[in-house]
XYZ file of N, CA and C in Angstrom:
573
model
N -38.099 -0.011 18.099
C -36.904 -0.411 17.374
C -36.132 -1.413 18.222
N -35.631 -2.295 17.779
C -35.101 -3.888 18.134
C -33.261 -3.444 18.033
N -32.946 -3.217 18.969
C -31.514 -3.316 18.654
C -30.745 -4.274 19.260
N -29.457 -5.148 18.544
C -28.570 -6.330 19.005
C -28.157 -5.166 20.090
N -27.861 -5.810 20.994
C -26.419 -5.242 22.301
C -25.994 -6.448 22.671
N -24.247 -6.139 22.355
C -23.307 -7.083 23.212
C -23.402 -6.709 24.373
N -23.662 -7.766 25.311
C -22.905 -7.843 26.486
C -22.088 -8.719 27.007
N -21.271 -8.278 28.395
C -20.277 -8.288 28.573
C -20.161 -10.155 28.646
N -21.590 -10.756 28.853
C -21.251 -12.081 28.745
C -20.995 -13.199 27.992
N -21.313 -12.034 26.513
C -21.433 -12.862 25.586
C -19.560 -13.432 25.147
N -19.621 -14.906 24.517
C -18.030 -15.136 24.589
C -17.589 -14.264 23.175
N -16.343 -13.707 23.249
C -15.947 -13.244 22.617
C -14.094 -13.886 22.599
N -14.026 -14.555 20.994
C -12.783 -15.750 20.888
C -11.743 -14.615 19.831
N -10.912 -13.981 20.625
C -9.591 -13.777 19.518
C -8.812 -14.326 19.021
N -8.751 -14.195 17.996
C -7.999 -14.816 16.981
C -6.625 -14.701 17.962
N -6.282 -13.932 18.540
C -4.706 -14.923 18.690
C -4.845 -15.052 20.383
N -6.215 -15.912 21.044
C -5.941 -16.760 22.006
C -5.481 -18.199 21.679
N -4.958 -18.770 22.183
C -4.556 -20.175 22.398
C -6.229 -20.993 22.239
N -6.058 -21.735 21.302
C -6.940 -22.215 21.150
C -8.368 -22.126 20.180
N -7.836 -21.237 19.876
C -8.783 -19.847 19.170
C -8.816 -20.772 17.532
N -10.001 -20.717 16.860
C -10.071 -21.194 14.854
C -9.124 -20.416 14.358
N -8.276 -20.983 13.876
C -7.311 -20.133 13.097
C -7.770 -20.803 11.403
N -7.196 -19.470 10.355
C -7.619 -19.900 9.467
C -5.978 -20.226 8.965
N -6.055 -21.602 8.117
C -4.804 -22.164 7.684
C -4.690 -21.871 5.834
N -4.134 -21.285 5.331
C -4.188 -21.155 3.529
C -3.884 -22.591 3.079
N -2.543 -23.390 3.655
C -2.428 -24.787 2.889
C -3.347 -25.714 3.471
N -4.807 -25.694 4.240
C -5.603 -26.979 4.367
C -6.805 -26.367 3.751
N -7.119 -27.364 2.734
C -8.500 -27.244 2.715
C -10.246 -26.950 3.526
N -10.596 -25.857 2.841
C -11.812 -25.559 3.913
C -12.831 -26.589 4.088
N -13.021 -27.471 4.976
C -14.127 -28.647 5.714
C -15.519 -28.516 4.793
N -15.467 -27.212 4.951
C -17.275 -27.059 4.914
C -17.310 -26.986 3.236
N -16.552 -27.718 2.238
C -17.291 -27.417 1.368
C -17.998 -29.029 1.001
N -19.248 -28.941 0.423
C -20.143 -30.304 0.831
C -19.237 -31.296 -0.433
N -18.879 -31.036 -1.564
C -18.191 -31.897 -2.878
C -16.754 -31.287 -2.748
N -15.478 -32.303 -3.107
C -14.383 -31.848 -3.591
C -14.625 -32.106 -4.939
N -13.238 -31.950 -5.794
C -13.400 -32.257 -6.907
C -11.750 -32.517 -7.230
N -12.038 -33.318 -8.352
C -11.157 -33.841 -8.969
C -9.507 -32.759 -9.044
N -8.562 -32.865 -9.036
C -7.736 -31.982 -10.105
C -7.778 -32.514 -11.495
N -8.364 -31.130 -12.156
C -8.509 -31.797 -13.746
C -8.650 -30.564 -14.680
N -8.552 -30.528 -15.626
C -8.374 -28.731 -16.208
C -10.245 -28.669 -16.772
N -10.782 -29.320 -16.484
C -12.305 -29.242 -16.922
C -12.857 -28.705 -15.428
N -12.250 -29.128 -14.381
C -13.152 -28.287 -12.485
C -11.976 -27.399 -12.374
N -11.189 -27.278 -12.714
C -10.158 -26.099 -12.608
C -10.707 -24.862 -12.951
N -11.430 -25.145 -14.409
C -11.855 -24.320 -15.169
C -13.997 -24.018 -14.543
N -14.476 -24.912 -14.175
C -15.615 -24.828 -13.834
C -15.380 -24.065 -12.609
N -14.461 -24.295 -11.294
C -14.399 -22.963 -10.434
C -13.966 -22.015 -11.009
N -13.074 -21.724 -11.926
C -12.841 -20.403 -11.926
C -13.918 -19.239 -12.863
N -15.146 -20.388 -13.876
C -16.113 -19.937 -14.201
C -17.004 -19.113 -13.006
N -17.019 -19.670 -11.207
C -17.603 -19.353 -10.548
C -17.272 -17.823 -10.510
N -16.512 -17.266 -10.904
C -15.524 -15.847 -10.232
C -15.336 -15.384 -11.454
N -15.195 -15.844 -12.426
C -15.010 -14.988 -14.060
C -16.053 -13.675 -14.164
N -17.483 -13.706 -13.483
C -18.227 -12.807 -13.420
C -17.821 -11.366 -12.985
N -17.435 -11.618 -11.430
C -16.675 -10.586 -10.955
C -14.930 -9.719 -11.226
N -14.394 -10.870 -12.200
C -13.212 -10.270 -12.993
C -13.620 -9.513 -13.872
N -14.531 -10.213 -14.680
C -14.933 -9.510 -16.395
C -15.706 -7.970 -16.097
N -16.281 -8.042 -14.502
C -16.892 -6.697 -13.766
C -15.934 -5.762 -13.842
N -14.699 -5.929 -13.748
C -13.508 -4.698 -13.533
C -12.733 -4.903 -14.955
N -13.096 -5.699 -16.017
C -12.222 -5.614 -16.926
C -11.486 -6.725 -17.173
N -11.224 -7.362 -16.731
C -10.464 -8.316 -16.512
C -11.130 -9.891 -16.705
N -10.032 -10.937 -16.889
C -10.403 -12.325 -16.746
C -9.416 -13.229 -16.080
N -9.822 -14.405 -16.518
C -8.429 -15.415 -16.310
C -8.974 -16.502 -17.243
N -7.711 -17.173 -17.025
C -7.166 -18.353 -18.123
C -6.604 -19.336 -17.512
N -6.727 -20.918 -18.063
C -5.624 -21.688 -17.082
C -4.688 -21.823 -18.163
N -3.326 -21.453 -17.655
C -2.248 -21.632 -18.916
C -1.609 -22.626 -18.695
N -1.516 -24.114 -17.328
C -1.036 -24.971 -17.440
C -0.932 -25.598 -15.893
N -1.437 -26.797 -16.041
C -1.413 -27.589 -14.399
C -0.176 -28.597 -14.672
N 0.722 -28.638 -13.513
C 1.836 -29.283 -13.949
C 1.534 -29.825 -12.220
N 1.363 -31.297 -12.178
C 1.212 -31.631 -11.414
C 0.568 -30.907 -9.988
N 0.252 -30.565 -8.509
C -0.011 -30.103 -7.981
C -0.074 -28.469 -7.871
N 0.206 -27.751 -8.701
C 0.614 -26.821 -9.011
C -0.117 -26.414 -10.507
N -1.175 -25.521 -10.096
C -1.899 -24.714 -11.086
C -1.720 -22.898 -11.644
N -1.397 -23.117 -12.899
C -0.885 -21.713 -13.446
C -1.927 -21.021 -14.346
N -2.082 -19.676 -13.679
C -3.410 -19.201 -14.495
C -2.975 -18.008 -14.671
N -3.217 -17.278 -16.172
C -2.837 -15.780 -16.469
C -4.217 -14.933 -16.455
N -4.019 -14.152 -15.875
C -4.552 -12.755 -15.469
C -4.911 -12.408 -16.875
N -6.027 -12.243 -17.716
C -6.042 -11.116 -18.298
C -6.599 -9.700 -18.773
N -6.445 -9.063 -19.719
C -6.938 -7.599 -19.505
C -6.826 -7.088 -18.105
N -7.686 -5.749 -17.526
C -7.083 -4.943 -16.839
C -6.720 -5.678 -15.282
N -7.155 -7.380 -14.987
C -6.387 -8.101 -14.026
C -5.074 -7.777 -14.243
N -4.385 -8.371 -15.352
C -2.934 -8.658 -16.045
C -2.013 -7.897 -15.080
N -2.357 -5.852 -15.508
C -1.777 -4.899 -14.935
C -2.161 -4.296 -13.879
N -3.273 -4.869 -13.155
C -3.550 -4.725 -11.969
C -2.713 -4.314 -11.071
N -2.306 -3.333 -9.958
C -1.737 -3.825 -8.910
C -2.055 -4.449 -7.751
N -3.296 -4.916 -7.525
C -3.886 -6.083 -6.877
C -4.026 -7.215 -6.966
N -3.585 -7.730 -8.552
C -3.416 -8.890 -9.221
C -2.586 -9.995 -7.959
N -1.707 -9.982 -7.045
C -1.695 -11.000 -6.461
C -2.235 -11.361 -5.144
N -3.300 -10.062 -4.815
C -4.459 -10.657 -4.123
C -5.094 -10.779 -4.784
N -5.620 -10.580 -5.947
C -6.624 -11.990 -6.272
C -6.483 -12.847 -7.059
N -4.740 -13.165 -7.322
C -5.027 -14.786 -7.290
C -4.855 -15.297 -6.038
N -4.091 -14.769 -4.992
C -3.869 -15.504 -3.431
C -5.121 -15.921 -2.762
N -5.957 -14.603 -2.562
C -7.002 -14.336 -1.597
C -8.173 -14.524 -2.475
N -7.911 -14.803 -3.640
C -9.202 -15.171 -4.323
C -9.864 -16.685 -4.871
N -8.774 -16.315 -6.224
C -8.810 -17.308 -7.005
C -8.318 -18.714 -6.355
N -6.695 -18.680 -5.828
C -6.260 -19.273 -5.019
C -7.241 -20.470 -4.387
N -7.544 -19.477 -3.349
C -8.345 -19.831 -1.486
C -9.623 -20.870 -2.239
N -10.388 -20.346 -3.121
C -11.441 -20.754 -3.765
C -11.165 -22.145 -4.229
N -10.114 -22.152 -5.346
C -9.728 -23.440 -6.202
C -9.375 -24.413 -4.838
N -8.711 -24.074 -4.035
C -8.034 -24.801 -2.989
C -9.272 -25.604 -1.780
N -9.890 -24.877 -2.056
C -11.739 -25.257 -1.294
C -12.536 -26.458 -1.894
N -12.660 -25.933 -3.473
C -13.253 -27.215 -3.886
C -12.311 -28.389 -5.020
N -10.619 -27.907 -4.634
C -9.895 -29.139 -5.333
C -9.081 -28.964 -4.327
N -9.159 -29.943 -3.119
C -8.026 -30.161 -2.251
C -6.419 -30.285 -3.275
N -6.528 -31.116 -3.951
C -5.293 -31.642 -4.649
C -4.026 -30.555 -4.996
N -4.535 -29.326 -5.158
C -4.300 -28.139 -5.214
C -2.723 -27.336 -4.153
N -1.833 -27.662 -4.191
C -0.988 -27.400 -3.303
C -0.334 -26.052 -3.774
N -0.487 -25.124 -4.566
C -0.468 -23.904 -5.126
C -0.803 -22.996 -6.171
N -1.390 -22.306 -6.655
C -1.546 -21.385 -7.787
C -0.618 -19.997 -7.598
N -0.337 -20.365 -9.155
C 0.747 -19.076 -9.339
C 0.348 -18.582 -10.236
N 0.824 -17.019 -11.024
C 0.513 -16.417 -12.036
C 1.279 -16.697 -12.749
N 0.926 -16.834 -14.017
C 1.836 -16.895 -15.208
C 2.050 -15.630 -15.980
N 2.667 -15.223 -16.388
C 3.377 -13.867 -17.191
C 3.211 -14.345 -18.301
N 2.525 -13.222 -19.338
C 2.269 -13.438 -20.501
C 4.194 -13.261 -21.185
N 4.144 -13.571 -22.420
C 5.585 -13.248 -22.733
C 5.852 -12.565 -23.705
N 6.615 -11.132 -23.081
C 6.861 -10.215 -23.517
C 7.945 -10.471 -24.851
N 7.826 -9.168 -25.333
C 9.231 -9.004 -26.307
C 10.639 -9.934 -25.930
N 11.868 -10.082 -27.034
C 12.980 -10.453 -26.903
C 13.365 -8.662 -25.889
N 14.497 -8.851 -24.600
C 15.306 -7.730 -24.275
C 16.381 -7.479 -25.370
N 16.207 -6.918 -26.162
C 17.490 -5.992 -27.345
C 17.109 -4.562 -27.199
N 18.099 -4.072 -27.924
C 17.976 -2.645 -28.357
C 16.940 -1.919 -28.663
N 16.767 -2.423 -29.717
C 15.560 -2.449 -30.323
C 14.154 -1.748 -30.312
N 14.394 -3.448 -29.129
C 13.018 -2.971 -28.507
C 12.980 -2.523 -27.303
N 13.677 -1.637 -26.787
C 13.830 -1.374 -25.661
C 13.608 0.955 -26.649
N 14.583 0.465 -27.551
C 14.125 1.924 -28.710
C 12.575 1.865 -28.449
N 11.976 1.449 -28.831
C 10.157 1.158 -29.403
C 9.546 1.803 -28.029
N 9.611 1.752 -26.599
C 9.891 2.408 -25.570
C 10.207 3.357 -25.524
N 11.304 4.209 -25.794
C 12.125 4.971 -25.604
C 11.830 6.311 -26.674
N 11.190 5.536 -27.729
C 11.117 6.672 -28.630
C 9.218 7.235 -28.526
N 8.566 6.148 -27.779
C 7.320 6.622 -26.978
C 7.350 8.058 -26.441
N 8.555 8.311 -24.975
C 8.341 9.021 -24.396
C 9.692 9.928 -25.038
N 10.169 10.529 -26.379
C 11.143 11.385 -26.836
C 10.703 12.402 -26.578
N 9.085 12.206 -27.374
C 8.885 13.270 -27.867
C 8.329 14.435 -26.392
N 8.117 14.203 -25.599
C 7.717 14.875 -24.445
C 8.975 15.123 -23.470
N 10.259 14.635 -23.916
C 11.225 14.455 -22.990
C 11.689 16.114 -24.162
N 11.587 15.770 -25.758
C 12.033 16.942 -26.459
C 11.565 18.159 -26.144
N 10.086 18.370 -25.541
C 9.503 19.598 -25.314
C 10.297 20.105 -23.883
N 10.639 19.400 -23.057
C 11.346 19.911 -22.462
C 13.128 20.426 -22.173
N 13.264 20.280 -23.951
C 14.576 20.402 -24.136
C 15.327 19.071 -23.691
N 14.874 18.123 -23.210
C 16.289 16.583 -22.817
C 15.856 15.589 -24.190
N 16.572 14.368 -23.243
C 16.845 13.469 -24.694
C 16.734 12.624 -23.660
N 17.000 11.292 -24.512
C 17.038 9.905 -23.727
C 17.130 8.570 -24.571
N 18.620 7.934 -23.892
C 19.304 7.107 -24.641
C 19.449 5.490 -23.714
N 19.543 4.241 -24.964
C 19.816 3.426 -23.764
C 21.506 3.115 -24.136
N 22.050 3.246 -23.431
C 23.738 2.884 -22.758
C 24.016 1.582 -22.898
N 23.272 0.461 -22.402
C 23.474 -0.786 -22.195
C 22.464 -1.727 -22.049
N 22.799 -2.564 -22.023
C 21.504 -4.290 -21.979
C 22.256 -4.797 -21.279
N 22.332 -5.255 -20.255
C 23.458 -6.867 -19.492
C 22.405 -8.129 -19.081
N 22.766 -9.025 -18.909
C 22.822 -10.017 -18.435
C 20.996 -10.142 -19.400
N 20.844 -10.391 -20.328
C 19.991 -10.378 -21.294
C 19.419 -11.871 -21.018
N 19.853 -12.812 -20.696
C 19.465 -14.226 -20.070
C 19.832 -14.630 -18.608
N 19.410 -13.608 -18.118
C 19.907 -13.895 -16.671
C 18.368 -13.180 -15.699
N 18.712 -14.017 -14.659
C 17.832 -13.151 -13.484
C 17.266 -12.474 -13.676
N 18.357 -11.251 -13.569
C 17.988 -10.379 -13.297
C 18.892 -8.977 -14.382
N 17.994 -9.008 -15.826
C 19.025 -8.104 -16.781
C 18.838 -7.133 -16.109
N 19.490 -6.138 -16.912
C 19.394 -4.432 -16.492
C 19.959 -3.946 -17.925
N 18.909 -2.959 -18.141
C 18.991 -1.966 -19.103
C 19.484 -0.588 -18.294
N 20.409 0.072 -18.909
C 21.404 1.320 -18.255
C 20.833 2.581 -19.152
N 19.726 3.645 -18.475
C 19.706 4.768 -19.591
C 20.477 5.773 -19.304
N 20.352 6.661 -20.198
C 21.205 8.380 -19.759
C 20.273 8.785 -20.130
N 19.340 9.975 -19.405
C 18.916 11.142 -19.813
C 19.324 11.892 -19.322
N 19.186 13.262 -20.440
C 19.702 14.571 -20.272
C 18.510 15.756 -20.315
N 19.205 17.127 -19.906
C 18.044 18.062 -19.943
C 17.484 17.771 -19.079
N 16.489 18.922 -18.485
C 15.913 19.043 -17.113
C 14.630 17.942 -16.587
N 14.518 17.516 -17.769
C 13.939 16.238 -17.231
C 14.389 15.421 -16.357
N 15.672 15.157 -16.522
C 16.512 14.082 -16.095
C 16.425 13.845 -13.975
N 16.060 15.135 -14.153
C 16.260 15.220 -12.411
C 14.573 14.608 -11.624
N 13.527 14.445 -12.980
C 12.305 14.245 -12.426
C 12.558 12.966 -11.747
N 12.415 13.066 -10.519
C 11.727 11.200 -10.456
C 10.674 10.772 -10.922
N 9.698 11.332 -11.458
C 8.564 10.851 -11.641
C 8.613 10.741 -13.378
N 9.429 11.193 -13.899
C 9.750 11.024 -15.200
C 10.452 9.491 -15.644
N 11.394 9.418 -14.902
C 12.016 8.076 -14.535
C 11.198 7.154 -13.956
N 10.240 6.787 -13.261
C 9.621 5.763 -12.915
C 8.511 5.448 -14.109
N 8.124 6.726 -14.634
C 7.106 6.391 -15.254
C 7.649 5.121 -16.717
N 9.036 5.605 -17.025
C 10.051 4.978 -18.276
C 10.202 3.789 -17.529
N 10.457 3.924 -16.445
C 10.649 2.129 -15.646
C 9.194 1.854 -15.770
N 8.299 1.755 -15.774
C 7.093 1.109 -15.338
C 7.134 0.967 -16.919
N 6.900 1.673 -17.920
C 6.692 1.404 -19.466
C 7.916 0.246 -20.076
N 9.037 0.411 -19.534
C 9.873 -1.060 -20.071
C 9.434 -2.300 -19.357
N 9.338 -2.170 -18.200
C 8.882 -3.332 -17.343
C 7.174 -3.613 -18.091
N 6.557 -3.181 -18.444
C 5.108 -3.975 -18.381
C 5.304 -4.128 -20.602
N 6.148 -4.123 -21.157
C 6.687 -4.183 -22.230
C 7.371 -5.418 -22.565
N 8.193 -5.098 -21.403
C 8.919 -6.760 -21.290
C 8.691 -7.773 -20.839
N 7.851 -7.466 -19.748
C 7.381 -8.666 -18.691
C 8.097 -9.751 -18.073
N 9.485 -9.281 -17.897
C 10.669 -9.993 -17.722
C 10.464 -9.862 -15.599
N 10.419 -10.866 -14.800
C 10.503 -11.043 -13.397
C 11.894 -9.959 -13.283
N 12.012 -9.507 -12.443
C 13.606 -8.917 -11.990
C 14.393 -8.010 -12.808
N 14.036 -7.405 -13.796
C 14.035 -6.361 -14.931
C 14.636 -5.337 -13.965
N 15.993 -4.898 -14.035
C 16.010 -3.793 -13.332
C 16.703 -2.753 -14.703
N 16.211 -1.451 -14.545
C 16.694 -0.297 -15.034
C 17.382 0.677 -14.202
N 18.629 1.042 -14.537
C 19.606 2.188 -14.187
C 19.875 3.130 -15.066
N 20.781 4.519 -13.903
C 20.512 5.580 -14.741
C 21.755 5.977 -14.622
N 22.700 6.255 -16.181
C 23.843 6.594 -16.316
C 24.021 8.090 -15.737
């Protein structure tokens, strides 16, 4: 049997000596043999390269719009709600596009677009999780909407009954308005 052994002479380069290959995210990687154009036809031909391994977990992508140096692509199916979704557009999709289209000075995700924030529909939510909030004797109301075109709105609930003290009851109602609305900075409070 043939086994590798390091020894002690062989060079061994850490990443954080002076001098050392560092890897840079805003320069393009050398070694790829073709660049390519920025153009939504090689935008779309790399990200055909990797569509295999999205559509493997459920998931895809889309380009929803190149606005000068700056390429926007939505996540979809189980990418979308991923919570890894922004490593792989950073460390994936990103690094990749940025390899074979220098021109490329960022990719961001685009957010599909949710409901209007009203009452409403913030009810359509709310009356999801009643009925399990009723078996345990509570209720659950929304109080308020603010800043409905702003930043950062906030919807204000009250629940009552012994639910009310779950945290895990409450996050789960935050995570169901937030991926409903798809609003950046969505915050929910509790009267």
């Amino acid at each position: 049997m043939h086994r590798n052994v390091l020894k002690m002479s062989d060079d061994i380069i850490s990443p954080f000596d002076e001098g050392a290959p560092t890897y840079n995210p805003t320069e393009p990687n050398e070694s790829v043999d073709e660049f390519l154009d920025l153009t939504w036809e090689n935008v779309d031909m790399v990200l055909e390269e990797m569509r295999p391994f999205l559509i493997q977990d459920g998931g895809n992508v889309a380009i929803a719009e190149i606005d000068g140096p700056v390429v926007r692509l939505q996540l979809e199916g189980a990418c979308g709600t991923c919570p890894s979704s922004t490593q792989t557009m950073k460390m994936g999709l990103e690094r990749r596009l940025r390899e074979r289209i220098p021109e490329i000075q960022e990719v961001i995700q685009a957010m599909p677009a949710g409901p209007d924030l009203n009452e409403d529909e913030v009810e359509v939510i709310l009356n999801g999780v009643r009925p399990f909030l009723q078996v345990a004797g509570g209720s659950i109301d929304c109080e308020s909407i603010t800043g409905e075109s702003s930043v950062q709105p906030c919807i204000t609930l009250k629940m009552q009954g012994s639910s009310a003290s779950l945290n895990s009851v409450k996050l789960e109602i935050v995570q169901r308005l937030q991926r409903h609305f798809m609003i950046a900075g969505l915050q929910v409070e509790w009267a």
